mmCIF file of C-alpha atoms in Angstrom:
data_model
loop_
_atom_site.group_PDB
_atom_site.id
_atom_site.type_symbol
_atom_site.label_atom_id
_atom_site.label_comp_id
_atom_site.label_asym_id
_atom_site.label_seq_id
_atom_site.Cartn_x
_atom_site.Cartn_y
_atom_site.Cartn_z
ATOM 1 C CA MET A 25 -18.690 -18.455 56.240
ATOM 2 C CA ILE A 26 -18.351 -15.089 58.175
ATOM 3 C CA SER A 27 -22.119 -13.961 59.363
ATOM 4 C CA MET A 28 -23.814 -12.402 56.411
ATOM 5 C CA SER A 29 -28.074 -11.687 55.595
ATOM 6 C CA ILE A 30 -29.026 -11.472 51.996
ATOM 7 C CA VAL A 31 -32.822 -10.572 50.409
ATOM 8 C CA GLY A 32 -33.891 -11.871 47.913
ATOM 9 C CA TRP A 33 -36.830 -10.549 45.933
ATOM 10 C CA ASP A 34 -39.411 -11.717 43.026
ATOM 11 C CA ILE A 35 -41.634 -8.760 42.209
ATOM 12 C CA GLY A 36 -44.227 -9.818 40.269
ATOM 13 C CA GLY A 37 -46.945 -8.472 38.066
ATOM 14 C CA VAL A 38 -50.047 -9.247 41.059
ATOM 15 C CA HIS A 39 -47.600 -10.990 43.893
ATOM 16 C CA THR A 40 -44.281 -9.823 45.751
ATOM 17 C CA LYS A 41 -42.229 -12.403 47.168
ATOM 18 C CA ALA A 42 -39.219 -11.654 49.462
ATOM 19 C CA ALA A 43 -36.486 -14.072 51.388
ATOM 20 C CA LEU A 44 -33.996 -13.528 54.131
ATOM 21 C CA VAL A 45 -31.172 -15.753 54.121
ATOM 22 C CA ARG A 46 -29.092 -15.665 57.249
ATOM 23 C CA TYR A 47 -25.740 -17.306 57.377
ATOM 24 C CA GLU A 48 -24.243 -17.275 60.732
ATOM 25 C CA ALA A 49 -20.074 -19.910 60.497
ATOM 26 C CA ASP A 50 -21.577 -23.490 59.035
ATOM 27 C CA ALA A 51 -25.118 -23.625 60.221
ATOM 28 C CA VAL A 52 -27.639 -24.096 57.997
ATOM 29 C CA PRO A 53 -28.858 -20.046 56.663
ATOM 30 C CA ASP A 54 -31.898 -19.367 58.612
ATOM 31 C CA VAL A 55 -35.068 -18.471 56.232
ATOM 32 C CA ARG A 56 -37.460 -16.149 56.227
ATOM 33 C CA VAL A 57 -40.363 -15.482 53.635
ATOM 34 C CA VAL A 58 -42.776 -13.360 53.111
ATOM 35 C CA THR A 59 -45.800 -13.204 49.802
ATOM 36 C CA ARG A 60 -47.813 -9.546 49.784
ATOM 37 C CA PRO A 61 -50.286 -9.458 47.125
ATOM 38 C CA PHE A 62 -49.676 -6.120 44.914
ATOM 39 C CA GLU A 63 -51.426 -5.754 41.535
ATOM 40 C CA VAL A 64 -48.942 -2.858 39.869
ATOM 41 C CA TRP A 65 -51.591 -2.219 37.511
ATOM 42 C CA ARG A 66 -53.684 -0.285 40.009
ATOM 43 C CA ALA A 67 -50.675 1.757 42.301
ATOM 44 C CA LYS A 68 -47.898 1.111 40.546
ATOM 45 C CA ASP A 69 -46.096 4.576 42.167
ATOM 46 C CA ARG A 70 -46.604 2.324 46.053
ATOM 47 C CA LEU A 71 -44.566 -0.369 44.877
ATOM 48 C CA PRO A 72 -41.204 1.945 47.096
ATOM 49 C CA ASP A 73 -43.575 1.178 50.802
ATOM 50 C CA LEU A 74 -44.891 -1.669 49.966
ATOM 51 C CA LEU A 75 -40.886 -2.695 49.366
ATOM 52 C CA ARG A 76 -40.241 -0.911 52.388
ATOM 53 C CA ASP A 77 -42.804 -2.957 54.304
ATOM 54 C CA VAL A 78 -42.140 -6.055 53.175
ATOM 55 C CA LEU A 79 -38.474 -5.842 54.768
ATOM 56 C CA ALA A 80 -39.687 -4.624 57.947
ATOM 57 C CA GLU A 81 -41.793 -8.086 58.624
ATOM 58 C CA LEU A 82 -38.582 -9.881 57.166
ATOM 59 C CA THR A 83 -36.110 -8.264 59.489
ATOM 60 C CA ASP A 84 -35.488 -4.879 61.631
ATOM 61 C CA ARG A 85 -32.068 -4.791 60.351
ATOM 62 C CA PRO A 86 -30.928 -3.959 56.807
ATOM 63 C CA PRO A 87 -29.502 -6.695 54.533
ATOM 64 C CA GLN A 88 -25.708 -6.922 53.716
ATOM 65 C CA ALA A 89 -26.989 -6.563 50.025
ATOM 66 C CA MET A 90 -29.983 -8.075 48.102
ATOM 67 C CA ALA A 91 -30.513 -10.278 45.076
ATOM 68 C CA LEU A 92 -33.212 -9.326 43.031
ATOM 69 C CA THR A 93 -35.388 -10.811 40.582
ATOM 70 C CA MET A 94 -38.813 -9.963 38.283
ATOM 71 C CA THR A 95 -41.424 -10.585 36.449
ATOM 72 C CA ALA A 96 -43.336 -7.306 36.872
ATOM 73 C CA GLU A 97 -42.042 -5.360 34.286
ATOM 74 C CA LEU A 98 -44.552 -7.149 31.781
ATOM 75 C CA SER A 99 -47.251 -5.806 33.047
ATOM 76 C CA ASP A 100 -49.756 -3.629 30.466
ATOM 77 C CA VAL A 101 -48.755 -0.735 32.619
ATOM 78 C CA PHE A 102 -45.693 -0.474 30.949
ATOM 79 C CA ARG A 103 -45.603 0.315 27.492
ATOM 80 C CA THR A 104 -43.015 -1.721 26.649
ATOM 81 C CA LYS A 105 -40.961 -4.045 29.006
ATOM 82 C CA ARG A 106 -37.615 -1.857 28.980
ATOM 83 C CA GLU A 107 -39.899 0.785 30.870
ATOM 84 C CA GLY A 108 -41.030 -1.723 32.910
ATOM 85 C CA VAL A 109 -37.771 -3.188 33.744
ATOM 86 C CA ARG A 110 -36.701 0.209 34.990
ATOM 87 C CA PHE A 111 -39.634 1.341 36.795
ATOM 88 C CA VAL A 112 -38.931 -1.517 39.429
ATOM 89 C CA LEU A 113 -34.823 -0.997 39.041
ATOM 90 C CA ASP A 114 -36.410 3.010 40.422
ATOM 91 C CA SER A 115 -38.268 1.045 42.978
ATOM 92 C CA VAL A 116 -36.314 -0.616 44.515
ATOM 93 C CA GLY A 117 -33.668 2.044 44.516
ATOM 94 C CA ILE A 118 -36.184 5.032 46.320
ATOM 95 C CA ALA A 119 -36.807 2.307 48.742
ATOM 96 C CA PHE A 120 -33.138 1.171 50.014
ATOM 97 C CA PRO A 121 -31.460 3.816 48.575
ATOM 98 C CA LYS A 122 -28.087 2.856 50.986
ATOM 99 C CA THR A 123 -28.360 -1.089 50.085
ATOM 100 C CA PRO A 124 -25.902 -2.841 47.696
ATOM 101 C CA VAL A 125 -28.386 -4.577 44.536
ATOM 102 C CA TYR A 126 -27.578 -6.680 42.158
ATOM 103 C CA VAL A 127 -29.608 -7.981 39.499
ATOM 104 C CA LEU A 128 -29.016 -11.106 37.836
ATOM 105 C CA SER A 129 -29.389 -11.190 34.466
ATOM 106 C CA LEU A 130 -30.361 -13.497 31.729
ATOM 107 C CA THR A 131 -27.015 -14.574 31.320
ATOM 108 C CA GLY A 132 -26.808 -15.324 34.858
ATOM 109 C CA GLU A 133 -24.127 -12.491 35.997
ATOM 110 C CA TRP A 134 -25.075 -10.570 38.927
ATOM 111 C CA VAL A 135 -24.939 -7.008 37.847
ATOM 112 C CA PRO A 136 -25.861 -3.805 39.980
ATOM 113 C CA ARG A 137 -28.325 -2.252 39.331
ATOM 114 C CA ALA A 138 -27.667 0.815 38.566
ATOM 115 C CA GLU A 139 -25.709 -1.114 35.555
ATOM 116 C CA ALA A 140 -28.717 -3.133 34.414
ATOM 117 C CA TYR A 141 -29.963 -0.108 33.951
ATOM 118 C CA ASP A 142 -28.418 0.755 30.884
ATOM 119 C CA ARG A 143 -29.273 -3.027 29.628
ATOM 120 C CA PRO A 144 -33.272 -3.647 30.888
ATOM 121 C CA LEU A 145 -33.701 -6.385 28.623
ATOM 122 C CA ASP A 146 -30.630 -8.430 29.817
ATOM 123 C CA PHE A 147 -33.112 -8.442 33.263
ATOM 124 C CA ALA A 148 -36.595 -8.442 31.804
ATOM 125 C CA ALA A 149 -38.662 -12.464 33.689
ATOM 126 C CA ASN A 150 -35.152 -13.594 34.898
ATOM 127 C CA ASN A 151 -37.084 -15.090 38.042
ATOM 128 C CA TRP A 152 -36.780 -18.672 37.163
ATOM 129 C CA LEU A 153 -33.611 -18.701 35.917
ATOM 130 C CA ALA A 154 -32.820 -17.824 39.471
ATOM 131 C CA THR A 155 -34.242 -21.043 40.652
ATOM 132 C CA ALA A 156 -32.629 -23.326 38.190
ATOM 133 C CA LEU A 157 -29.368 -22.216 38.681
ATOM 134 C CA TYR A 158 -29.183 -22.913 42.603
ATOM 135 C CA VAL A 159 -30.759 -26.323 41.565
ATOM 136 C CA ALA A 160 -28.140 -27.190 38.865
ATOM 137 C CA GLU A 161 -26.039 -26.413 42.230
ATOM 138 C CA VAL A 162 -27.804 -29.175 44.624
ATOM 139 C CA TYR A 163 -29.435 -31.902 41.849
ATOM 140 C CA ARG A 164 -27.263 -33.323 38.724
ATOM 141 C CA ASN A 165 -29.685 -34.049 37.478
ATOM 142 C CA ALA A 166 -33.717 -31.997 38.020
ATOM 143 C CA LEU A 167 -36.676 -31.069 36.686
ATOM 144 C CA VAL A 168 -37.964 -27.569 38.027
ATOM 145 C CA LEU A 169 -41.656 -27.591 37.641
ATOM 146 C CA ASP A 170 -42.436 -24.623 39.287
ATOM 147 C CA VAL A 171 -46.333 -23.905 39.212
ATOM 148 C CA GLY A 172 -47.594 -20.628 40.305
ATOM 149 C CA SER A 173 -50.538 -18.593 40.654
ATOM 150 C CA THR A 174 -50.368 -16.962 36.929
ATOM 151 C CA THR A 175 -48.192 -19.368 35.113
ATOM 152 C CA THR A 176 -45.620 -22.667 35.370
ATOM 153 C CA ASP A 177 -41.891 -23.118 34.861
ATOM 154 C CA VAL A 178 -40.618 -26.678 33.183
ATOM 155 C CA VAL A 179 -36.816 -25.856 33.104
ATOM 156 C CA PRO A 180 -34.335 -28.706 32.754
ATOM 157 C CA VAL A 181 -30.823 -29.368 34.376
ATOM 158 C CA VAL A 182 -28.833 -31.388 32.818
ATOM 159 C CA ASP A 183 -25.234 -32.614 34.216
ATOM 160 C CA GLY A 184 -25.326 -29.764 36.668
ATOM 161 C CA ARG A 185 -26.345 -27.326 34.128
ATOM 162 C CA VAL A 186 -29.841 -25.181 33.240
ATOM 163 C CA ALA A 187 -30.581 -27.657 29.865
ATOM 164 C CA ALA A 188 -33.813 -24.754 29.128
ATOM 165 C CA LEU A 189 -33.635 -23.722 25.116
ATOM 166 C CA GLY A 190 -35.333 -20.204 26.105
ATOM 167 C CA ARG A 191 -34.715 -17.101 28.415
ATOM 168 C CA THR A 192 -36.629 -14.953 27.017
ATOM 169 C CA ASP A 193 -40.863 -15.497 27.661
ATOM 170 C CA LEU A 194 -41.243 -15.377 24.076
ATOM 171 C CA ASP A 195 -38.476 -17.838 23.556
ATOM 172 C CA ARG A 196 -39.511 -19.743 26.815
ATOM 173 C CA LEU A 197 -43.583 -19.905 25.827
ATOM 174 C CA LEU A 198 -42.152 -21.783 21.909
ATOM 175 C CA HIS A 199 -40.092 -23.990 23.867
ATOM 176 C CA GLY A 200 -43.088 -25.194 26.521
ATOM 177 C CA GLU A 201 -41.161 -24.236 29.375
ATOM 178 C CA LEU A 202 -43.075 -21.541 29.909
ATOM 179 C CA VAL A 203 -46.725 -22.568 30.495
ATOM 180 C CA TYR A 204 -48.979 -19.311 31.172
ATOM 181 C CA THR A 205 -51.832 -21.311 33.558
ATOM 182 C CA GLY A 206 -50.921 -21.721 37.236
ATOM 183 C CA VAL A 207 -53.662 -22.447 40.358
ATOM 184 C CA LEU A 208 -55.131 -19.010 41.187
ATOM 185 C CA ARG A 209 -55.350 -16.793 38.454
ATOM 186 C CA THR A 210 -56.281 -18.209 35.460
ATOM 187 C CA PRO A 211 -59.244 -17.509 34.039
ATOM 188 C CA LEU A 212 -60.847 -21.163 33.088
ATOM 189 C CA ALA A 213 -61.632 -20.493 29.518
ATOM 190 C CA ALA A 214 -57.604 -20.962 28.795
ATOM 191 C CA VAL A 215 -58.122 -24.502 30.057
ATOM 192 C CA VAL A 216 -61.114 -25.657 28.568
ATOM 193 C CA ARG A 217 -64.031 -24.848 25.944
ATOM 194 C CA SER A 218 -66.482 -27.247 27.583
ATOM 195 C CA VAL A 219 -67.116 -29.184 30.519
ATOM 196 C CA PRO A 220 -69.680 -32.323 31.063
ATOM 197 C CA LEU A 221 -72.794 -31.432 32.474
ATOM 198 C CA ARG A 222 -76.106 -33.655 32.543
ATOM 199 C CA GLY A 223 -74.472 -36.499 30.145
ATOM 200 C CA ARG A 224 -73.463 -33.892 27.433
ATOM 201 C CA PHE A 225 -70.611 -31.073 26.863
ATOM 202 C CA CYS A 226 -70.879 -27.558 27.728
ATOM 203 C CA PRO A 227 -69.745 -24.977 25.559
ATOM 204 C CA VAL A 228 -68.476 -22.571 28.155
ATOM 205 C CA SER A 229 -68.664 -18.429 28.861
ATOM 206 C CA SER A 230 -65.806 -16.563 28.275
ATOM 207 C CA GLU A 231 -66.556 -14.135 30.413
ATOM 208 C CA TYR A 232 -64.490 -13.425 33.994
ATOM 209 C CA PHE A 233 -66.611 -15.194 35.994
ATOM 210 C CA ALA A 234 -64.433 -17.699 38.140
ATOM 211 C CA VAL A 235 -60.836 -18.861 37.686
ATOM 212 C CA THR A 236 -58.989 -21.743 38.867
ATOM 213 C CA GLY A 237 -58.804 -20.600 41.993
ATOM 214 C CA ASP A 238 -62.386 -21.112 42.315
ATOM 215 C CA VAL A 239 -61.628 -24.783 41.705
ATOM 216 C CA TYR A 240 -59.098 -25.526 43.748
ATOM 217 C CA LEU A 241 -60.759 -24.070 46.277
ATOM 218 C CA VAL A 242 -63.987 -26.309 45.677
ATOM 219 C CA LEU A 243 -61.811 -29.482 45.754
ATOM 220 C CA GLY A 244 -59.837 -28.874 49.308
ATOM 221 C CA ARG A 245 -56.915 -28.598 47.131
ATOM 222 C CA ILE A 246 -55.863 -24.506 48.562
ATOM 223 C CA ARG A 247 -57.472 -23.099 51.701
ATOM 224 C CA PRO A 248 -58.744 -19.046 52.190
ATOM 225 C CA GLU A 249 -56.097 -17.839 52.531
ATOM 226 C CA ASP A 250 -53.866 -19.285 50.178
ATOM 227 C CA TYR A 251 -56.556 -17.332 47.674
ATOM 228 C CA THR A 252 -53.742 -14.480 47.372
ATOM 229 C CA CYS A 253 -55.455 -12.368 43.983
ATOM 230 C CA PRO A 254 -58.935 -10.688 44.085
ATOM 231 C CA THR A 255 -61.835 -12.678 42.854
ATOM 232 C CA PRO A 256 -63.651 -11.916 39.665
ATOM 233 C CA ASP A 257 -66.960 -11.228 41.476
ATOM 234 C CA GLY A 258 -65.346 -9.162 44.259
ATOM 235 C CA ARG A 259 -66.640 -12.005 46.980
ATOM 236 C CA PRO A 260 -65.091 -13.602 49.350
ATOM 237 C CA PRO A 261 -62.940 -16.647 48.745
ATOM 238 C CA THR A 262 -65.161 -19.555 50.807
ATOM 239 C CA VAL A 263 -66.523 -22.383 48.583
ATOM 240 C CA GLU A 264 -69.617 -21.053 48.992
ATOM 241 C CA PHE A 265 -68.616 -18.732 46.552
ATOM 242 C CA ALA A 266 -66.636 -20.575 44.687
ATOM 243 C CA ARG A 267 -68.944 -22.651 43.579
ATOM 244 C CA GLU A 268 -70.868 -19.746 42.659
ATOM 245 C CA ARG A 269 -68.583 -18.214 40.827
ATOM 246 C CA LEU A 270 -68.246 -21.666 39.016
ATOM 247 C CA ALA A 271 -71.775 -21.504 38.486
ATOM 248 C CA ARG A 272 -71.613 -18.453 35.916
ATOM 249 C CA LEU A 273 -68.569 -20.201 34.154
ATOM 250 C CA VAL A 274 -71.979 -22.214 31.957
ATOM 251 C CA CYS A 275 -73.943 -19.070 32.234
ATOM 252 C CA ALA A 276 -75.890 -20.696 35.568
ATOM 253 C CA ASP A 277 -76.121 -20.226 39.088
ATOM 254 C CA ILE A 278 -76.774 -22.220 42.139
ATOM 255 C CA GLU A 279 -80.435 -22.794 41.946
ATOM 256 C CA GLN A 280 -80.138 -24.355 38.701
ATOM 257 C CA LEU A 281 -76.826 -26.226 39.748
ATOM 258 C CA THR A 282 -76.510 -28.623 42.220
ATOM 259 C CA PRO A 283 -72.934 -28.398 44.608
ATOM 260 C CA ALA A 284 -72.426 -32.238 43.419
ATOM 261 C CA GLU A 285 -73.066 -30.764 39.411
ATOM 262 C CA ILE A 286 -70.415 -27.694 41.063
ATOM 263 C CA ASP A 287 -67.976 -29.774 41.812
ATOM 264 C CA ALA A 288 -68.430 -32.458 38.734
ATOM 265 C CA ILE A 289 -67.652 -29.229 36.886
ATOM 266 C CA ALA A 290 -64.647 -28.316 38.658
ATOM 267 C CA ASP A 291 -63.146 -31.366 38.770
ATOM 268 C CA TYR A 292 -62.833 -31.892 34.760
ATOM 269 C CA ILE A 293 -61.359 -28.343 34.911
ATOM 270 C CA TYR A 294 -58.564 -29.884 37.431
ATOM 271 C CA GLU A 295 -57.375 -33.062 35.269
ATOM 272 C CA ARG A 296 -57.636 -30.899 31.813
ATOM 273 C CA GLN A 297 -55.221 -28.655 33.468
ATOM 274 C CA LEU A 298 -52.733 -31.688 34.824
ATOM 275 C CA GLN A 299 -53.030 -32.083 31.066
ATOM 276 C CA GLN A 300 -51.692 -28.554 29.643
ATOM 277 C CA VAL A 301 -49.008 -29.141 32.462
ATOM 278 C CA GLU A 302 -48.187 -32.414 31.149
ATOM 279 C CA THR A 303 -48.511 -32.028 27.842
ATOM 280 C CA ALA A 304 -45.732 -29.144 28.743
ATOM 281 C CA VAL A 305 -43.079 -31.623 30.122
ATOM 282 C CA ARG A 306 -43.612 -34.466 27.655
ATOM 283 C CA LYS A 307 -42.631 -31.242 24.887
ATOM 284 C CA VAL A 308 -39.266 -30.596 27.100
ATOM 285 C CA ARG A 309 -38.660 -34.028 27.466
ATOM 286 C CA SER A 310 -38.735 -35.455 24.403
ATOM 287 C CA ARG A 311 -35.911 -32.815 22.965
ATOM 288 C CA LEU A 312 -33.895 -34.046 25.814
ATOM 289 C CA GLY A 313 -34.345 -38.496 24.813
ATOM 290 C CA GLU A 314 -36.663 -38.724 27.457
ATOM 291 C CA PRO A 315 -34.301 -39.530 29.750
ATOM 292 C CA ALA A 316 -34.526 -42.276 32.119
ATOM 293 C CA ASP A 317 -33.342 -40.492 35.799
ATOM 294 C CA LEU A 318 -34.441 -36.748 34.785
ATOM 295 C CA PRO A 319 -36.847 -36.455 38.387
ATOM 296 C CA VAL A 320 -39.012 -33.749 39.137
ATOM 297 C CA LEU A 321 -38.126 -31.194 41.406
ATOM 298 C CA PRO A 322 -42.357 -29.684 42.526
ATOM 299 C CA LEU A 323 -42.259 -26.325 43.461
ATOM 300 C CA GLY A 324 -44.274 -23.024 43.718
ATOM 301 C CA THR A 325 -48.206 -22.448 45.190
ATOM 302 C CA GLY A 326 -49.581 -25.460 42.653
ATOM 303 C CA ALA A 327 -46.359 -27.479 44.144
ATOM 304 C CA PHE A 328 -49.667 -30.579 44.162
ATOM 305 C CA LEU A 329 -50.220 -30.001 40.219
ATOM 306 C CA ALA A 330 -46.564 -30.935 40.445
ATOM 307 C CA VAL A 331 -46.396 -33.857 41.948
ATOM 308 C CA GLU A 332 -49.319 -34.746 40.582
ATOM 309 C CA VAL A 333 -47.928 -34.652 37.299
ATOM 310 C CA ALA A 334 -45.164 -36.554 38.567
ATOM 311 C CA ARG A 335 -47.163 -39.288 39.142
ATOM 312 C CA ARG A 336 -49.640 -39.829 36.441
ATOM 313 C CA MET A 337 -46.031 -39.565 34.179
ATOM 314 C CA GLY A 338 -44.145 -42.333 36.730
ATOM 315 C CA LEU A 339 -41.400 -39.625 37.371
ATOM 316 C CA ARG A 340 -39.856 -39.628 40.719
ATOM 317 C CA LEU A 341 -40.070 -36.524 42.862
ATOM 318 C CA LEU A 342 -37.071 -34.945 44.689
ATOM 319 C CA GLU A 343 -37.334 -32.852 48.030
ATOM 320 C CA PRO A 344 -36.790 -29.467 48.071
ATOM 321 C CA PRO A 345 -33.036 -28.240 48.701
ATOM 322 C CA MET A 346 -33.235 -28.391 52.827
ATOM 323 C CA ALA A 347 -31.386 -24.951 52.621
ATOM 324 C CA TRP A 348 -34.353 -23.094 52.162
ATOM 325 C CA GLY A 349 -36.775 -24.092 54.606
ATOM 326 C CA SER A 350 -40.465 -25.538 55.249
ATOM 327 C CA ALA A 351 -41.317 -22.363 53.081
ATOM 328 C CA GLY A 352 -38.445 -21.952 50.733
ATOM 329 C CA GLY A 353 -40.115 -23.724 47.643
ATOM 330 C CA ARG A 354 -43.135 -21.630 47.505
ATOM 331 C CA VAL A 355 -41.350 -18.531 46.746
ATOM 332 C CA ALA A 356 -38.150 -20.547 45.055
ATOM 333 C CA PRO A 357 -37.074 -17.655 43.328
ATOM 334 C CA CYS A 358 -35.803 -15.510 46.345
ATOM 335 C CA VAL A 359 -34.646 -17.821 48.568
ATOM 336 C CA ALA A 360 -32.817 -19.837 45.241
ATOM 337 C CA ALA A 361 -31.478 -15.702 44.053
ATOM 338 C CA ALA A 362 -30.371 -14.631 47.664
ATOM 339 C CA SER A 363 -28.065 -17.858 47.772
ATOM 340 C CA LEU A 364 -26.716 -17.257 44.556
ATOM 341 C CA LEU A 365 -25.446 -13.839 45.307
ATOM 342 C CA THR A 366 -24.385 -14.765 48.609
ATOM 343 C CA ASN A 367 -22.135 -17.667 46.603
ATOM 344 C CA TRP A 368 -21.246 -14.735 44.391
ATOM 345 C CA LEU A 369 -20.176 -12.632 47.080
ATOM 346 C CA MET A 370 -18.374 -14.893 49.236
ATOM 347 C CA ALA A 371 -16.232 -16.792 46.047
ATOM 348 C CA ASP A 372 -15.192 -13.680 44.121
ATOM 349 C CA GLY A 373 -14.621 -11.590 47.553
ATOM 350 C CA HIS A 374 -16.942 -9.130 45.903
ATOM 351 C CA GLU A 375 -17.876 -6.039 48.579
ATOM 352 C CA PRO A 376 -21.138 -5.799 49.088
#
């Protein structure tokens, strides 16, 4: 293989992620990754500047090509997904007018950015497919369990092919292949209706007082620097403030609840979120006939949640592909997209 550098993008509504995958002859690819918090609805017109900043952090040389995936089109700053996809395509074009950009379609095709503009819905929420297609090239059988800040992907790979029934967000929700639960941004009333407290169950407030990031900060599952979304109260992502936020879930405060009581609430929410993900895994596996050997590939910011679900279900675990590097599993769609596009360009003799 000749020398080639490809950047893979996963442009979401609250995080923009990128991976530079550099190939040199037959050496193991060099992978660099960047994640930037960016809430599209707050300042969408700044997206081109952000993209340029992220690329500058990855490399001082322009890549030969870029591979694009996205989920930002769902943001309610756009009236339709069609509008959102086109906005992302435009933003990438403004940021990198001289770099060839290819977009992954929901049928697995690489399409030049300009052509994608004419059929935008074929490219909406395509990031999960990049991961699944690459995993299918590495593992014959696997269950991709990618737990992110906001959502969880449950994607089966069977006999070397992506065996998902859904392609769009709506269809994937219906089939249990997309679960709207994650380890940072999920409001806690979306996980539990009540929590154990002082010998009984206390209903929770549906106010935006705390999120799952507070739960995992208190439980030591994430570090403050992993809490890459705004906190509900605007205070820092520390254990002390996270406990304050969690106390308000039951309309209390730290003068009314002890740290032990708050931590017990956090642990209960963790258990309930595990059950949410396990329920989806069981639903997906059930239509496959509960295959005996469908090991779990845990990915994402919340890979620890995927690992625990697999352990409780007695399922074998897989390691992320070695070519992704140590950090690739946290931004799997980016690394997968860059790798897939490289293979496509090389195999078919396409000019970047």
